[in-house]
Coordinates of C-alpha atoms and ligand atoms in Angstrom, one line a residue:
M71 CA 127.4 204.8 249.0
L72 CA 128.7 204.1 245.5
I73 CA 132.2 203.0 244.7
F74 CA 133.1 202.7 240.9
L75 CA 135.5 200.2 240.3
R76 CA 138.2 201.2 237.3
P77 CA 136.8 199.4 234.5
D78 CA 140.0 196.8 234.3
A79 CA 139.4 196.7 237.7
D80 CA 140.1 192.8 238.5
S81 CA 137.6 190.2 240.8
A82 CA 140.3 190.5 243.3
A83 CA 139.8 194.6 243.5
R84 CA 136.4 194.2 244.2
E85 CA 137.3 191.5 246.5
R86 CA 138.5 193.9 248.6
V87 CA 136.7 196.8 248.9
I88 CA 133.6 194.4 249.4
A89 CA 136.0 192.8 252.6
L90 CA 137.0 196.2 253.9
L91 CA 133.4 197.0 253.8
R92 CA 132.5 194.3 255.6
S93 CA 134.9 194.1 258.1
E94 CA 132.9 196.9 259.6
G95 CA 130.3 195.3 259.7
I96 CA 128.4 196.7 256.1
R97 CA 126.4 195.0 254.5
A98 CA 127.3 195.2 250.2
L99 CA 126.5 195.0 247.0
H100 CA 127.6 194.3 243.2
R101 CA 127.1 194.6 239.5
E102 CA 128.3 196.0 236.6
I103 CA 126.4 199.2 234.7
G104 CA 127.7 200.8 231.5
G105 CA 131.0 198.5 231.6
Y106 CA 131.9 200.0 235.1
P107 CA 131.9 197.2 238.1
L108 CA 130.2 198.7 240.8
V109 CA 130.1 198.3 245.0
E110 CA 126.7 199.6 246.4
A111 CA 127.1 200.1 250.6
P112 CA 123.9 201.5 251.2
S113 CA 124.9 202.1 254.8
A114 CA 128.4 203.2 255.1
A115 CA 128.6 206.5 256.3
D116 CA 131.8 208.9 255.2
P117 CA 134.2 208.8 257.4
L118 CA 135.3 205.2 255.5
R119 CA 135.3 206.9 252.3
D120 CA 139.3 207.4 252.3
R121 CA 140.1 204.1 253.0
I122 CA 138.4 202.4 250.1
A123 CA 139.0 205.3 247.7
A124 CA 143.3 204.1 249.2
L125 CA 142.6 200.3 247.7
P126 CA 143.7 199.4 244.3
G127 CA 141.1 199.7 241.5
V128 CA 139.0 202.2 242.6
E129 CA 137.8 205.4 240.5
R130 CA 135.7 207.5 242.2
I131 CA 133.0 207.2 245.7
E132 CA 129.7 209.0 245.1
T133 CA 127.1 209.4 247.6
G134 CA 124.4 211.1 246.1
L135 CA 121.0 210.3 245.0
A136 CA 121.0 211.4 241.1
V137 CA 124.4 210.2 240.5
Y138 CA 126.0 210.2 236.5
R139 CA 129.3 209.3 235.3
L140 CA 129.5 208.3 231.7
A141 CA 127.7 211.7 231.1
E142 CA 129.8 213.7 232.7
G143 CA 132.6 215.9 231.6
R144 CA 133.8 219.2 229.7
A145 CA 133.1 219.5 226.4
P146 CA 136.9 220.1 225.1
E147 CA 137.4 224.2 224.2
G148 CA 136.0 225.5 220.8
E149 CA 133.5 222.5 221.0
N150 CA 130.2 221.9 222.1
G151 CA 130.3 218.2 222.5
R152 CA 131.7 215.3 220.4
G153 CA 129.5 215.3 217.4
I154 CA 126.2 212.8 217.5
R155 CA 124.8 212.2 213.9
A156 CA 120.9 211.5 213.6
G157 CA 121.0 210.7 209.2
S158 CA 122.6 213.9 208.1
A159 CA 121.6 216.1 210.8
V160 CA 124.9 216.7 213.1
F161 CA 124.2 217.9 217.5
G162 CA 127.9 219.8 218.9
N163 CA 130.9 219.6 217.3
G164 CA 130.3 222.9 216.2
S165 CA 127.2 222.1 214.3
F166 CA 123.7 224.5 215.1
A167 CA 120.8 221.4 213.8
V168 CA 117.4 223.1 213.5
I169 CA 114.7 221.1 214.0
A170 CA 110.9 222.1 212.6
G171 CA 107.8 220.5 211.7
P172 CA 104.2 220.4 213.6
C173 CA 103.0 219.5 217.0
A174 CA 102.0 216.4 215.4
V175 CA 101.1 214.7 212.3
E176 CA 97.7 215.8 211.1
G177 CA 97.4 213.8 207.9
R178 CA 100.3 212.4 204.8
E179 CA 99.2 215.8 203.1
V180 CA 99.5 218.6 205.5
L181 CA 102.6 217.0 206.7
L182 CA 104.1 217.0 203.4
E183 CA 103.4 220.3 202.8
I184 CA 104.7 221.5 206.0
A185 CA 108.0 219.2 205.1
A186 CA 108.1 220.8 201.9
A187 CA 108.1 224.5 203.8
V188 CA 110.4 223.4 206.7
R189 CA 113.2 222.1 203.9
A190 CA 112.9 225.2 201.7
A191 CA 113.1 227.6 205.1
G192 CA 116.6 226.0 206.1
A193 CA 115.3 223.2 208.6
G194 CA 117.7 220.2 209.1
M195 CA 115.6 217.8 210.7
L196 CA 111.7 217.0 210.5
R197 CA 110.0 216.6 214.0
G198 CA 106.0 215.1 214.5
G199 CA 104.2 212.9 217.0
A200 CA 102.8 209.6 215.7
F201 CA 102.0 208.7 219.7
K202 CA 101.3 212.1 221.2
P203 CA 101.3 212.7 224.8
R204 CA 98.2 214.7 225.3
T205 CA 97.4 215.9 229.1
S206 CA 93.7 214.5 228.8
P207 CA 92.8 211.4 227.3
Y208 CA 89.7 212.9 224.7
S209 CA 92.3 215.5 223.0
F210 CA 94.2 214.0 219.7
P211 CA 96.3 210.6 220.4
G212 CA 98.3 211.2 217.1
L213 CA 98.1 208.9 214.3
G214 CA 100.4 206.1 215.5
E215 CA 101.8 203.9 212.8
E216 CA 99.9 205.9 210.1
G217 CA 101.6 209.0 210.9
L218 CA 105.2 207.1 211.3
R219 CA 105.2 206.2 207.1
A220 CA 104.2 209.8 206.9
L221 CA 106.7 210.9 208.8
R222 CA 108.9 208.4 206.6
E223 CA 107.5 209.8 203.0
A224 CA 108.0 213.2 204.3
S225 CA 111.7 212.3 205.0
D226 CA 112.2 210.2 201.9
R227 CA 111.0 212.9 199.7
T228 CA 113.2 216.1 201.2
G229 CA 115.8 214.4 202.5
L230 CA 115.3 215.6 206.4
P231 CA 116.0 212.8 208.7
V232 CA 112.8 213.2 211.1
V233 CA 112.6 212.8 214.9
T234 CA 109.8 211.8 216.8
E235 CA 108.2 210.9 220.2
V236 CA 108.0 207.6 221.6
M237 CA 106.2 206.8 224.3
D238 CA 106.6 203.6 225.5
A239 CA 109.1 200.7 225.4
R240 CA 107.0 198.7 223.6
E241 CA 106.8 200.9 220.4
I242 CA 110.3 200.9 220.0
P243 CA 110.9 198.5 217.4
L244 CA 108.0 199.9 215.6
V245 CA 108.5 204.2 216.0
S246 CA 112.9 203.1 215.4
R247 CA 111.4 201.5 211.7
H248 CA 110.4 204.8 210.6
A249 CA 112.5 207.2 212.3
D250 CA 116.0 208.2 212.4
M251 CA 116.1 209.6 215.7
L252 CA 113.6 208.7 218.7
Q253 CA 111.8 211.5 221.2
V254 CA 111.6 211.0 224.8
G255 CA 109.5 213.6 226.2
S256 CA 109.4 216.0 229.2
R257 CA 106.4 213.5 230.4
N258 CA 108.8 210.6 230.0
M259 CA 111.9 211.8 231.2
Q260 CA 112.1 209.2 234.7
N261 CA 110.5 206.6 232.9
F262 CA 113.2 204.5 233.6
T263 CA 111.8 201.5 231.9
L264 CA 111.6 203.2 228.4
L265 CA 115.6 204.9 228.9
A266 CA 117.0 201.6 230.0
E267 CA 115.1 200.5 226.3
L268 CA 116.5 202.9 224.5
G269 CA 120.2 202.2 226.0
R270 CA 120.2 199.0 224.0
Q271 CA 118.8 199.9 221.0
P272 CA 121.3 201.9 218.2
K273 CA 119.1 205.1 217.3
P274 CA 119.9 208.5 218.5
V275 CA 117.9 209.6 222.0
L276 CA 116.6 213.2 221.9
L277 CA 115.9 213.5 226.3
K278 CA 114.4 216.4 226.8
R279 CA 114.2 217.4 230.4
G280 CA 111.1 216.5 232.8
M281 CA 108.7 220.3 234.1
A282 CA 110.1 220.0 237.6
A283 CA 113.5 218.0 236.8
T284 CA 117.3 219.3 238.1
L285 CA 119.9 219.3 235.8
T286 CA 121.2 216.6 237.6
E287 CA 118.3 214.4 237.4
L288 CA 118.3 215.3 233.6
L289 CA 121.8 213.7 233.6
A290 CA 121.1 210.4 235.7
A291 CA 118.4 210.1 232.9
A292 CA 120.6 210.0 229.8
E293 CA 122.6 208.2 232.1
Y294 CA 120.1 205.4 231.7
V295 CA 120.8 205.0 227.8
L296 CA 124.1 206.3 227.8
A297 CA 124.6 202.9 230.7
G298 CA 122.5 200.7 228.9
G299 CA 125.1 201.3 225.4
N300 CA 124.0 203.7 223.5
R301 CA 126.2 206.7 223.5
Q302 CA 124.2 208.8 221.5
V303 CA 121.7 211.0 223.6
V304 CA 121.4 214.8 222.6
L305 CA 119.5 217.1 225.7
C306 CA 116.5 218.8 225.3
E307 CA 115.7 222.3 227.3
R308 CA 111.8 222.9 227.1
G309 CA 111.6 225.0 229.7
V310 CA 110.1 224.0 233.6
R311 CA 107.4 225.0 235.4
T312 CA 107.2 228.1 237.8
F313 CA 104.6 230.4 239.2
G314 CA 104.2 232.5 236.3
D315 CA 101.5 231.9 233.5
E316 CA 102.3 234.6 230.9
T317 CA 103.9 232.1 229.0
R318 CA 103.3 227.6 229.0
N319 CA 106.6 227.2 231.3
T320 CA 109.6 229.1 232.0
L321 CA 113.0 228.5 229.7
D322 CA 115.4 227.7 232.0
L323 CA 118.5 229.3 229.6
A324 CA 120.6 229.0 232.0
A325 CA 120.3 225.5 231.6
V326 CA 122.2 225.8 228.1
P327 CA 126.2 227.0 230.1
A328 CA 125.6 225.3 233.1
L329 CA 124.8 221.5 231.5
R330 CA 128.0 222.6 229.4
T331 CA 130.6 222.8 232.1
M332 CA 128.5 219.5 233.5
T333 CA 128.2 217.7 230.4
H334 CA 130.1 216.8 226.9
L335 CA 126.2 215.7 225.9
P336 CA 124.6 218.3 222.8
V337 CA 122.2 221.0 224.1
I338 CA 119.2 222.3 222.4
V339 CA 116.0 224.6 222.7
D340 CA 112.8 223.9 222.5
P341 CA 111.6 227.1 222.8
S342 CA 108.0 226.4 221.2
H343 CA 107.0 224.4 224.3
A344 CA 108.9 226.8 226.3
T345 CA 106.4 229.5 226.0
G346 CA 103.8 228.8 224.3
R347 CA 102.8 231.3 222.5
A348 CA 104.8 231.8 218.1
E349 CA 105.7 235.3 219.0
L350 CA 108.2 234.6 221.6
V351 CA 109.4 231.4 219.5
R352 CA 111.7 233.5 217.7
P353 CA 113.3 235.5 220.1
L354 CA 114.2 232.6 221.9
A355 CA 115.7 230.7 219.6
R356 CA 118.4 234.0 219.0
A357 CA 119.2 233.6 222.7
A358 CA 119.3 229.8 222.6
A359 CA 122.3 230.2 220.2
A360 CA 123.3 233.2 222.0
A361 CA 123.0 231.1 225.1
G362 CA 125.6 228.3 223.2
A363 CA 122.7 225.9 222.8
D364 CA 123.5 223.0 219.8
G365 CA 120.2 223.6 217.7
V366 CA 116.5 225.0 218.3
M367 CA 113.6 222.4 217.9
V368 CA 110.4 224.6 217.2
E369 CA 107.0 224.2 216.2
V370 CA 106.1 224.8 212.6
H371 CA 102.5 224.6 210.5
V372 CA 101.6 226.3 207.3
R373 CA 98.2 227.1 208.8
P374 CA 98.7 227.4 212.8
E375 CA 95.0 227.9 213.1
E376 CA 94.4 224.7 211.5
S377 CA 97.0 222.7 213.8
L378 CA 94.9 220.4 215.5
C379 CA 97.7 220.2 218.5
D380 CA 99.2 223.1 220.3
A381 CA 98.0 225.5 217.9
R382 CA 99.2 228.9 219.4
Q383 CA 102.9 228.4 219.4
A384 CA 103.1 227.2 216.2
I385 CA 105.1 230.1 213.2
L386 CA 104.7 230.0 209.9
P387 CA 107.2 228.7 207.5
A388 CA 108.5 232.3 206.2
E389 CA 109.4 232.6 209.9
L390 CA 111.0 230.1 210.8
E391 CA 113.5 230.8 207.5
A392 CA 113.9 234.4 209.6
L393 CA 115.1 232.4 212.6
V394 CA 117.7 229.7 211.1
C395 CA 119.4 233.0 209.3
E396 CA 119.8 234.7 212.4
C397 CA 120.5 232.0 214.4
Q398 CA 123.2 231.1 211.8
S399 CA 124.8 234.5 212.0
I400 CA 124.7 235.2 215.9
R401 CA 127.0 232.0 215.6
S402 CA 128.9 233.0 213.2
L403 CA 129.3 236.5 215.1
L404 CA 129.8 233.6 218.2
R405 CA 132.8 232.2 216.2
S406 CA 134.7 235.3 214.6
G407 CA 134.6 236.9 218.9
A408 CA 136.0 234.0 220.2
S409 CA 138.6 233.3 216.9
L410 CA 139.8 237.0 217.9
L411 CA 139.9 236.7 221.8
T412 CA 142.0 233.6 221.1
E413 CA 144.4 236.0 218.5
A414 CA 144.5 238.6 221.0
Ligands
LIG48 C1 106.5 217.8 221.7 O1 108.4 217.9 221.5 O2 106.1 217.1 221.2 C2 106.0 217.5 223.5 C3 105.6 216.9 223.3 O3 106.8 218.0 224.4 P1 107.4 218.1 225.9 O4 107.9 216.3 226.0 O5 108.2 218.7 225.9 O6 106.0 218.9 226.4
LIG49 MN1 103.6 220.7 221.0

């Protein structure tokens, strides 16, 4: 059992909770996390719940496995989250963010070419991996620091802020020198050391859902960052593993409205890794906009066939341009629909 005390609860309130538990022969530990004093009593049973809840200073009691509290809370009506900024890109608060770029930074020249093309197509943020989590150690692992420098240059030239993956807590200082937003990949969603460290630095974090993670686990992972003091977290649905093999993963679009009822954090969708197929990216980006997502992240390449990584899912800049227009139209349709409903 976890007993959260109000942030202003004094040590006397904490001691009363501990004394009650000890009088029942239950071991209790206390600590603070995310600004909340917390008493942990692993063996406390449910019948004690009401007695503890009645003590002054007790805010809430949790018994579940994956607990989160800072990530909790519905976004205010009419708004999608509270708005998180990464350079000029805005996530939530009614905006629709479009992140686009190659799977991996393959070289300076080609990145500059892609960056200019995605900017012209209407994207608001550039993506590209410099440190790539590859299933096989023999696959292209990214250009590392050279890739980061290319991303920074592409960002400076186009004015697009840049998001890139950080795979290891030791690489945070290096990656954050070049990036405006730090991405945690699906495979690292439960790398708790990395998450906790990201909580102690100021750059916004794009947290991708683990391919076998529940939404509660995703929010508990976000909580590690939030509890460290960094409240700038954007969630990304990127498909989960199912029995189907027609697509790389199965896009869980229900996650978008479901997360809306669970958290105030903005939610975007990555239809590229969800499907692995370029021809499915645009229809699913439209669906994400219709489901109320705060944006999309898509892989784009000027010559997909030359792509060193995820070539089959890369769309062309012209396709991105159509995608941006369609998503914006869907969003304005929803907005006008909402105001018609409000007026009625
Ligand atoms: C990526 O976005 O570069 C990526 C590797 O995606 P994921 O972590 O969702 O597989
Ligand atoms: Mn990729």
